Each structure stands twice: as structure tokens, then as C-alpha cells.
Amino acid sequence: MASDLLQYLKKKKLRLYILAGIFLFYHLLFNSFTGQILLNKILASAIATPAKVQVQGFSPLFGIKLSDLEVYPSPEWGSEPFFRLKELQLSYNLPLLFLGRAKISKIGVHGLHLDLKQKGETWNFSSIFLPGKKEPEPPVPEKEPRTSIRTYFPFSAYLMLDCKDINVSVDSENGPKSYKAALKGLELGLEVDTNRFTRIPLDLSAIDLIDEFSLQLNPKNEVTIQFQNASASLDHSFRLTWIWERHPQDQDVFHSKMDLGSERIPIQFRNRTASPFAFSVKYDLDLSAKKKELLLRDLAWKVGEDIWLEGGGKVSDIREKSAQVNLAIQKSRIRLSPFSDFLHSLGFYDISLAGEASLAPVLAEGSWENLKILGEVKGNGLEIRLGKKKHSIPTLYLDWSIGLRPGSQEEPNSARPLPWLDSAICKNFKVEYNGMRLGGDLHYNRSSGPSLDLNLENFSLGDYLAGYSGRFFARLQAKGPDFSKLNADLKLKANGFKFPLARGNSGNIGLDGSLSSILYFPKKPWGLTDIFVSVLDLEADSPDGQAGARLNSSGRIGLGDNFVLDLKKTRLDVDLENLIPLLPLSLRETLIPVRAQVGNGIGLLGDFYFSSNSHGQEIRGGLGLDLPGLDLRDGKLSLAMQMLGKPSSQIKIENLELNGFAGKLSFRTSGVLAKPGKGDPPPSMGEFSPDLKGGLRIVAKENSSLIRGLHFRGDMGLNFTWLGSVIQGNLISKDSNILVQNSHCPGYDCKMYRIDGWNSNVPFTHDLSVKETKNLIEGNKRKFVMNYGRTPAPNFTIQQILGAHPSLKGVPFEYVKPKSNSPGLSANLEYSENYLRMDYLKVNTLDGEIWGKDMIVNVGSGDPEKMEYSVSLRVKDIDLKQLLPAKSQSKIDDGKVKADLNLWGRNLGDPVPNLNLFFSVYQIGNDFGKSAINIFAPSNLFTDFIYGSYAVDKIELELSKGLVYAVILFKRSILGTFINLENNQVSQQRMPLANFLKRAQSEIETFNQ
């Protein structure tokens, strides 16, 4: 027997020698010594800093084992290594690839110490990298995303990872943001073994390839977490256990366990040690592939001494459509007071928490096709204070339930944006927050659709918007067959609503409103495209219930690609008497003069259309205007315009028309407003340059009442063109009669003025580009009017002007009257180059004439403070005694007056101090002459006797800077032989204008007695 074995070995001797030679050669070539040389060269060429390592074993076919690996940073980071590894083992078996198995027997990492340091934006580990050139990445051609990786041959894989004593520290030096952190004692074990496969799915179905799986994160030891910055520090051990493994008693069951947290965590903040604080998250889970069952036990989330959540349950028939779910949260207690004490111990005294809440019970039960979840949320006495801000929730209750279809494959659509939601109920919802109360019900069912009923009470607007105040009450109801169409009704009421404007606040306003609408979501989930409003009613009242304004409307709002606002039969009624006291001071000051002109009532009624898209905007509408205070009951404004471009570069006004008073009043305009381009003149209307044509016209064949106190008959119009900065046109009137009277007519206190026979054709041109007013007018007090030769035909005439007597109540007076078939007033007017010129003025009044020439008003830039004016008049034979009562006229011997008047000045913003006037009377009767003396000279018996003995020859009066200068010249008389007046005159210097007017008024009243 032995001889046979020896004989066999002799025959196989050569083969054995060959195998032994290969084995010896492999180990001579690949061993710890050659591995050390190879690894040293790799490290020297791969990193820029020193590194040390000991190779314990090296085999290309089976792995490598290293010890005492150290990597050093550059010298500026110190001489200590930032990476230290006690042992690294990488074991694999390449020959098994020929048998269709990829096996990594072990990746072992033991004793890792990683010390990371940062200065500014630089880390110490960045110093190990060699400088390199960054080459542009070649473009990656677009490919369809892969769903799997094909191996073509059957393979299986095995991986084992063993990490122990992992320590990481971070030291960041970054000014006030500096900090230190460390994690010590981390352990991780992972083992994965797969079934054989020829395809690797790139989705969650890859889990099916796993045959054995084990994960152990710190199964026994705790980890130490350290942290320190300028204000806080922490150094404490924590449980960080997470395990996935085969059940020790049943290999068919996967067991998972988690335990995160710690007890009595010592946190220091600003040299204060906080009260011990604890938290933990735990669960225990079994997953059986054979029973297709998941069993969850001991799920708990604990904070301090309170269990915030506690529950468990199971899921049967996992991965089947018929899976049965039975999970529950049985216990929940969330007390905020202990957490508040913890914050106070850290010094956060501005934060206070109180109250108790509960999230239990919660029950999930049913199948994967019909899962029901119901629960309750309760809160009692919840209060959160952050500084001076208080959040108080004394009551919170929510009873809810939902029905789900987690396995639904239905795509979301407009009718069912949440196709996996079968039903939802929220009943008896109640919450109180800082005095506000919100409650109601919410229902949804796939067959009947959604419905909502919410009530809001005592909502304080001032808590959310600074400067506003008011208590609001609202009710919102919504219902629809599905989510593609919802009918919504809103009722709103507010007490004491106030809003700010400029530097003032409004008064207390009461609001009462309602809204009924339909919301459409036709195309995509939650894609609201249209809102149809059937009722919009809003009323603003005073505190005593008097209506100040009311708005009623209906229409459509389009929210698709084109925004559309289309309002129909919109009506706004305003009572200014009740509304003005409610408004802020700035609005009150604006509307009080309006009320004086138009009365208390304002009514607006009409339609309005607005659309906006990527090409521009369009506005169309017709608005009726009702102003009973002005007797305007049929006013109508029509508008059609387009704004082209975004932002608008051109506004095209197709039509802007205003009509009223039964068609007697009309205003029309049309044209284009365009933004100027580079090199064009600057705009004259905001950002635009206009090219407009239009006109205003009033036509009445018979005497007609326009507004209260104004009557008109005739044809009057204003035509204009506005091109760039120049406005030009004509003021035209054809035999127009105008009557203006107050509310006391007829009667003793009646004040009435009537203009008859007004004819005009006055051209005008105004340039808005003029930005300054040049001083062109210089007054000459010696100027007087003289006409030579023929005068041009007047373009402005008035036949006569009648009105109330200037000083006597209830007495009519004829201011201007015709004479010898000539109009009572005629002149030649022209407005051009921002000047108003009037020449050849003739007025027939008081049985005499007034002639005027060289009248100029320099408008310039339109600033009243820089405007100038000048006029020269000659008074010829007007009879002043016609201004007196009839009983006083017989006492006047001669009332005829002849005089010259020159008037000029600047600054119409403050005209009286800047008025200059020279008045020269060269013929006056004795009675009015004596009155002139009484105005300027003190009156007594002696002076009355002396002045009464002289006849007035001439009076010269001058007004300058608010002071009156006067000289009265006398004719020589017999008394002058005995009593000699100096230069036969009486003068008065620097008499204030107010004193002069007071004396003149007193002297006039002596004639009216």
C-alpha cells in the first residue's frame, strides 16, 4: 500500500514542484515588504504632505492589511497628524469572480482619529492635495435614464464592514463664529449577502436582491458628543443604537431596534448649567418575510418625564394590495412647562411656555386599498411668550379622520387633485388664539365632493398689521361636486375698523359685506382659472349705523394665461356727510371742498373690463355718474384704451367720452401716448408724449339748468390738439347766455349774475416744455391808453352783464350794457407762447366807457409764484352815483369821473403784497372829491371847513408793497387868498392797504344811508 502511494507521488512530482514554485514565487513577489514599498510610492505621488503606514499583509488576490497609518498636514497646521488609523483591513477574494461571486470578506476600520481644523475658509486636510490643472469636462451626450444594470452572467455579492472606535473632532477658528465639536466612540457593523442576479434594478426593487442583511450601530456602547462655542458647551454620552438583524430565535424574521437619546443632558449656556434635560426615541420592530407581517412594538418619543408619543401595531400581508394595517398612537402628553423651566435655567427668561397638549389617540386601520385614519388633537391652556409677544391658545380641539387609497395608481386631475384621498372629515374644530375664535367643519367624500363651513370671531386686525385696528367676524361656506368647481359664500362684519393714511388715521368704521362666487379649476389640480362673482356687497357705516358708502357688483375674474377683470352693473353710492368724518384728515381736507361743490350724494353705476397678457393691457368701460347736489343725474363716462408692451411703451386711447345733462355737455378725446426714444424731446405727460385731439362742448337751444345755480343757453366749446409739449386750440362761443345764482334766489339775499350774448373765437397755444418764467413785464405808472386809427375786429364780445348790486342787497345792477348797437364789452384776446394778451378792450358801463390796452399775463412755466401781469385802463365819463341808492343819487351834483389806471405785479401765489397800482383821477365831482379827502385826511370842523372851500382838481393814488401813497390837488379859490395850502395839495404817505380799504368802505356807507 505504501509502495503504491510512493509510486503515485513520483509520477506527480513535477506537478507538485510547479505548484509549490508558483506559490513561493507569488509570496516572494506579493508580501508585506513589497506592499510597503508599493504603498510608500503611491502615497508619495498622491499627496503633498508626509504620511506613515505599516503594511502587515499584502495580496492582490485576497486583500491588504495596514496598521498605524498617519497623515500629516502642511507645517503651518502643526506637527501632529490630522488622520490616524490604528488598523485598516480590506479582505476580498478575486478568484471567486470566476465562480460568479463578488466577495468583500471584510472592511475593517479600527481606531480612527480624524482631527479637522479650520482657519477662515481653509481646512487642514486641503493641504494634502497636489496642485492640478482644472480641465474642462467634455460635454456628456444626453441619454435616456437607465432603469437597471445588466451583468450578463449570474452573480452574487457579499460585503462585511466593521468599524470600531471612530473618533472625529472639528476645531474651527472663524472669529465670533468659532467652535469646537467632537464625536467619540462610534461603532458600525454592516453585513450584506445577495442572491444570484443578472440585472441590478436602479430603484427600490433592488432590495429584493438582498438575502442576508445586518446593520449594527453602537449596539452596546454609547457615543460621546462634545460641542463648545463662545456661549454654549456640551460634553455628554448619548445612546445611538440602531440594529437590523436576523431574529435570534426565528431566522425568518428581521428584527430592528432603535434607541436614541440620553438622560440628564448637561448643557451649559453663558456660564449657566441648565436643568437636566432628557429625550429619547425608541422602537422595536419585527419584519417576517414568510408571514408577510410587520410588527411594531414599544414606539415611544419621550421628552423629559413626559411621553409625547407612544404606540405600536402591525401590518399584515405586506407588499400585497390586500395588506391590512392596524397601527395606533395610544398615549400622548406634551407639557410645555418643563421645557420652559429648562430654557429659564439657560437664561432665556424672555421665553415662557405653559399648557398641555395631546396628539392621541390616532388609529390607522384597513387595507392598502381602503385605509382609515382617525384621531384627536387637544390643547389646554397653551401659552407661548417670546419677549413682549404673547401667543395664547386656551382651547384647541380637532376631531379628524381621513380615508386613503395608498395603492391608487390614478393620476391627479382637476376634479381629484389628491387621488389617493378617499374622504376627509374634520368636525367640531375649535381653536382660540389671543382672543380670536375659529371653528367649523370640513367634509370631503369622493362621491359627494368637498364642503367647508368656518366661523371666525373677534379677529383683531391690529395684531397683524401695524397702524390698523378693528374686530372682524366672518363666515366662509364652500361646497362643490368635486375640486374642479367650488361654490363659495363669504359674510364679513367688522367693528371699529381704522386704517392709517399719511400722518393721520381714519375714524371708527363699521364694515358689513357679503360675497357669493364660483371658483373653477378646469385644467389641472389647484389650477384656479376663473372666479365668477354673482354678489359682491360691501357697506361702510359710521359708529351710529349711518351708511357712508356702499358697493355692489358682480362679474368675472380670469386667472389663466390672460388676466381678466370683468365687472358688471357695479354701483357705488357715497354719502359724504356720513363718510367724511370717518376718513383720515388728509382725505377729509380733500373731500370737504368736493362736498361743498357737488353735495352729499355721489352715485356711480357702470361696467368695467380689464385684461392683461404678455402683449399688453386693455381697458374698456362705461360709468354712469349721479350727483344730485349738482342736478347731474345722467352723467356717463365711456373709455376704450390699450396699453401696448410690458412695461407699456404706448397707450392707445380709442375713445374717452364724457356726456351729461341730457346731452348738453360732451367731452371727447382720442389719440396716442408714447414713450419717447433716444434723442426725442422729453415727455410732457409723466413718462409719455401725447398726440391727442379732442374737445369740450356745451349746447342748449333753450335756457337750461346744468348744475344747481347754473343756467346756460347757446353754444360754447373748447377744441384742442396736444402734440408733444404743445397744446393749441380755440375757445369758441356763439351767442351764449350764462346765469349764475345762489340758493336764495329769488329773494332779498339773492345773488345773481347773468352774461348775455357772449361770442368768442380765441386761439390759444401753450408749451409745457417751458420750465422757467422770464421777467418780461415792467410797469410804467405814467402809461395811459390812446388809440389811433382803426382797431382790429374783436374776437371776444359780451352783450351785457347783469347782477346783484355790489353793495346793496336785493337791488339789481347793470354792470355792462350795449350802446348804439355795440356790445357792452369787446376785446381782442390771444394766448400764445405762454402769454395771455388782451388789447383794444372797450367796456360800456355806468353811462361811460372803460378802455384797455396792453393787458398781458405771463404764465411761463405755470408756477403762480413766478407769474406776471400788467394792464392799462382809461376810465371815461363813468357816473359813480349810479352805484348809490336811488334816494341818495339826487343829493349828488356830479358823479362823472375820468381817470387812468395802470396795474402790474408778480407772484399770483401771494398777490396783495406784490401788487403795484397807479390810479390818476383828473376829473371828479365835488361830492366824491370830498369823500376822497375824508379817506386820506383826518376829519374835524376846521379841516372840513377849509377842505370844503376848495375844489378837487386831481387825485393820484399809488399802491406799492401793500402801502398806499396819495396826493390830492386843489383848484385855486377865494379862500386861498387868506388861507394858503402848501402847493394847493393834501398828501398821505405809507397808509397800510387794510386801513385804506376800511376808510373807503366807511365813506361808501355814508352814501348808502
Short mmCIF file of C-alpha atoms in Angstrom, two decimals, residues 512-681:
data_model
loop_
_atom_site.label_atom_id
_atom_site.label_comp_id
_atom_site.label_asym_id
_atom_site.label_seq_id
_atom_site.Cartn_x
_atom_site.Cartn_y
_atom_site.Cartn_z
CA ASP A 512 -70.68 94.77 6.51
CA GLY A 513 -70.14 92.69 3.40
CA SER A 514 -71.05 89.53 1.55
CA LEU A 515 -69.62 87.64 -1.40
CA SER A 516 -71.06 84.80 -3.47
CA SER A 517 -68.81 83.27 -6.08
CA ILE A 518 -67.96 80.14 -8.08
CA LEU A 519 -64.33 79.04 -8.39
CA TYR A 520 -63.31 76.98 -11.42
CA PHE A 521 -60.25 74.67 -11.63
CA PRO A 522 -60.88 73.09 -15.06
CA LYS A 523 -57.45 72.10 -16.38
CA LYS A 524 -55.05 70.97 -13.65
CA PRO A 525 -55.05 70.34 -9.89
CA TRP A 526 -55.40 73.53 -7.88
CA GLY A 527 -55.15 75.50 -11.17
CA LEU A 528 -57.68 78.25 -10.49
CA THR A 529 -58.58 79.90 -13.81
CA ASP A 530 -61.90 81.70 -13.27
CA ILE A 531 -63.87 83.27 -10.43
CA PHE A 532 -67.47 84.17 -11.20
CA VAL A 533 -68.87 86.63 -8.67
CA SER A 534 -72.65 86.78 -8.52
CA VAL A 535 -72.89 89.03 -5.46
CA LEU A 536 -70.35 91.47 -4.05
CA ASP A 537 -71.82 93.76 -1.42
CA LEU A 538 -69.77 95.94 0.93
CA GLU A 539 -71.04 98.75 3.16
CA ALA A 540 -69.09 101.19 5.34
CA ASP A 541 -71.01 102.71 8.26
CA SER A 542 -70.42 105.25 10.98
CA PRO A 543 -70.40 104.10 14.64
CA ASP A 544 -74.08 105.09 14.96
CA GLY A 545 -75.03 102.99 11.93
CA GLN A 546 -75.30 105.69 9.28
CA ALA A 547 -74.22 104.43 5.84
CA GLY A 548 -71.24 106.30 4.39
CA ALA A 549 -70.55 104.20 1.28
CA ARG A 550 -71.91 101.07 -0.34
CA LEU A 551 -70.52 98.98 -3.19
CA ASN A 552 -72.47 96.40 -5.20
CA SER A 553 -71.04 94.46 -8.09
CA SER A 554 -70.84 91.19 -9.97
CA GLY A 555 -68.63 89.85 -12.71
CA ARG A 556 -65.73 87.57 -13.56
CA ILE A 557 -62.04 87.33 -12.72
CA GLY A 558 -59.90 85.31 -15.13
CA LEU A 559 -56.60 83.97 -13.78
CA GLY A 560 -55.35 81.97 -16.78
CA ASP A 561 -52.68 83.00 -19.25
CA ASN A 562 -54.62 86.27 -19.65
CA PHE A 563 -55.72 88.08 -16.52
CA VAL A 564 -59.27 89.40 -16.93
CA LEU A 565 -61.37 91.56 -14.62
CA ASP A 566 -64.89 91.99 -15.98
CA LEU A 567 -67.29 93.82 -13.64
CA LYS A 568 -70.97 94.18 -14.48
CA LYS A 569 -73.54 96.58 -13.00
CA THR A 570 -71.09 97.91 -10.47
CA ARG A 571 -72.68 100.55 -8.26
CA LEU A 572 -71.05 102.79 -5.68
CA ASP A 573 -73.21 105.06 -3.52
CA VAL A 574 -71.47 107.58 -1.27
CA ASP A 575 -72.96 109.87 1.38
CA LEU A 576 -70.21 112.41 2.02
CA GLU A 577 -71.89 113.78 5.13
CA ASN A 578 -71.54 110.37 6.83
CA LEU A 579 -68.33 109.28 5.08
CA ILE A 580 -66.06 112.32 5.55
CA PRO A 581 -65.92 112.12 9.39
CA LEU A 582 -64.73 108.50 9.05
CA LEU A 583 -61.76 109.28 6.80
CA PRO A 584 -58.20 110.34 7.72
CA LEU A 585 -57.50 114.06 7.91
CA SER A 586 -55.78 114.24 4.52
CA LEU A 587 -58.80 112.74 2.75
CA ARG A 588 -61.18 114.88 4.75
CA GLU A 589 -59.40 118.04 3.62
CA THR A 590 -59.68 116.83 0.03
CA LEU A 591 -63.35 115.85 0.12
CA ILE A 592 -64.78 118.76 2.14
CA PRO A 593 -64.44 121.18 -0.84
CA VAL A 594 -65.88 118.48 -3.09
CA ARG A 595 -68.93 118.17 -0.86
CA ALA A 596 -69.38 121.95 -0.96
CA GLN A 597 -69.48 121.78 -4.76
CA VAL A 598 -71.33 118.54 -5.54
CA GLY A 599 -73.44 117.99 -2.40
CA ASN A 600 -73.59 114.98 -0.08
CA GLY A 601 -74.64 112.28 -2.51
CA ILE A 602 -72.45 110.65 -5.17
CA GLY A 603 -73.55 107.68 -7.25
CA LEU A 604 -71.53 105.67 -9.77
CA LEU A 605 -73.01 102.89 -11.92
CA GLY A 606 -71.48 101.04 -14.84
CA ASP A 607 -69.39 98.24 -16.31
CA PHE A 608 -65.62 97.82 -16.34
CA TYR A 609 -63.36 95.47 -18.29
CA PHE A 610 -59.61 94.99 -17.85
CA SER A 611 -57.38 92.36 -19.44
CA SER A 612 -53.63 91.80 -19.29
CA ASN A 613 -51.40 89.42 -21.23
CA SER A 614 -47.82 89.21 -22.46
CA HIS A 615 -48.52 91.72 -25.24
CA GLY A 616 -50.12 94.47 -23.16
CA GLN A 617 -53.28 95.55 -21.40
CA GLU A 618 -56.78 96.62 -22.42
CA ILE A 619 -59.31 98.76 -20.54
CA ARG A 620 -62.92 99.32 -21.56
CA GLY A 621 -65.87 100.59 -19.61
CA GLY A 622 -68.90 102.77 -19.25
CA LEU A 623 -69.53 104.58 -15.98
CA GLY A 624 -72.68 106.44 -15.05
CA LEU A 625 -72.40 109.43 -12.73
CA ASP A 626 -75.19 110.56 -10.39
CA LEU A 627 -74.65 113.83 -8.49
CA PRO A 628 -78.00 115.01 -7.07
CA GLY A 629 -76.32 118.02 -5.45
CA LEU A 630 -75.36 119.30 -8.91
CA ASP A 631 -78.58 118.15 -10.61
CA LEU A 632 -76.41 115.79 -12.69
CA ARG A 633 -78.37 112.54 -12.86
CA ASP A 634 -77.34 111.18 -16.26
CA GLY A 635 -73.56 111.63 -16.43
CA LYS A 636 -71.76 108.90 -18.39
CA LEU A 637 -68.06 108.25 -18.92
CA SER A 638 -67.02 105.86 -21.70
CA LEU A 639 -63.46 104.61 -22.07
CA ALA A 640 -61.67 102.32 -24.53
CA MET A 641 -57.89 102.15 -24.46
CA GLN A 642 -54.97 99.75 -24.98
CA MET A 643 -51.55 99.71 -23.30
CA LEU A 644 -49.08 98.03 -25.64
CA GLY A 645 -46.00 96.20 -24.37
CA LYS A 646 -44.83 95.22 -20.90
CA PRO A 647 -43.88 97.61 -19.50
CA SER A 648 -46.17 99.81 -21.55
CA SER A 649 -44.36 101.73 -24.30
CA GLN A 650 -47.52 103.10 -25.91
CA ILE A 651 -51.07 103.85 -24.75
CA LYS A 652 -53.67 103.97 -27.49
CA ILE A 653 -56.83 105.86 -26.46
CA GLU A 654 -59.51 104.72 -28.87
CA ASN A 655 -62.18 106.79 -27.17
CA LEU A 656 -62.60 108.80 -23.98
CA GLU A 657 -66.02 110.40 -23.80
CA LEU A 658 -67.99 112.21 -21.10
CA ASN A 659 -71.65 113.17 -21.54
CA GLY A 660 -74.21 114.71 -19.21
CA PHE A 661 -77.18 116.99 -18.67
CA ALA A 662 -79.35 115.28 -21.29
CA GLY A 663 -76.62 115.51 -23.93
CA LYS A 664 -75.94 119.22 -23.43
CA LEU A 665 -72.43 118.58 -22.07
CA SER A 666 -69.94 116.47 -24.01
CA PHE A 667 -66.19 115.90 -23.86
CA ARG A 668 -64.32 113.66 -26.30
CA THR A 669 -60.70 112.84 -26.93
CA SER A 670 -58.65 110.16 -28.69
CA GLY A 671 -55.06 109.60 -29.72
CA VAL A 672 -51.82 108.01 -28.62
CA LEU A 673 -49.43 108.36 -25.66
CA ALA A 674 -45.95 107.09 -26.48
CA LYS A 675 -42.71 106.88 -24.55
CA PRO A 676 -40.06 108.99 -26.31
CA GLY A 677 -36.99 107.29 -27.72
CA LYS A 678 -33.38 108.34 -27.50
CA GLY A 679 -32.87 111.80 -28.96
CA ASP A 680 -36.59 112.69 -28.77
CA PRO A 681 -37.86 115.66 -26.73
#
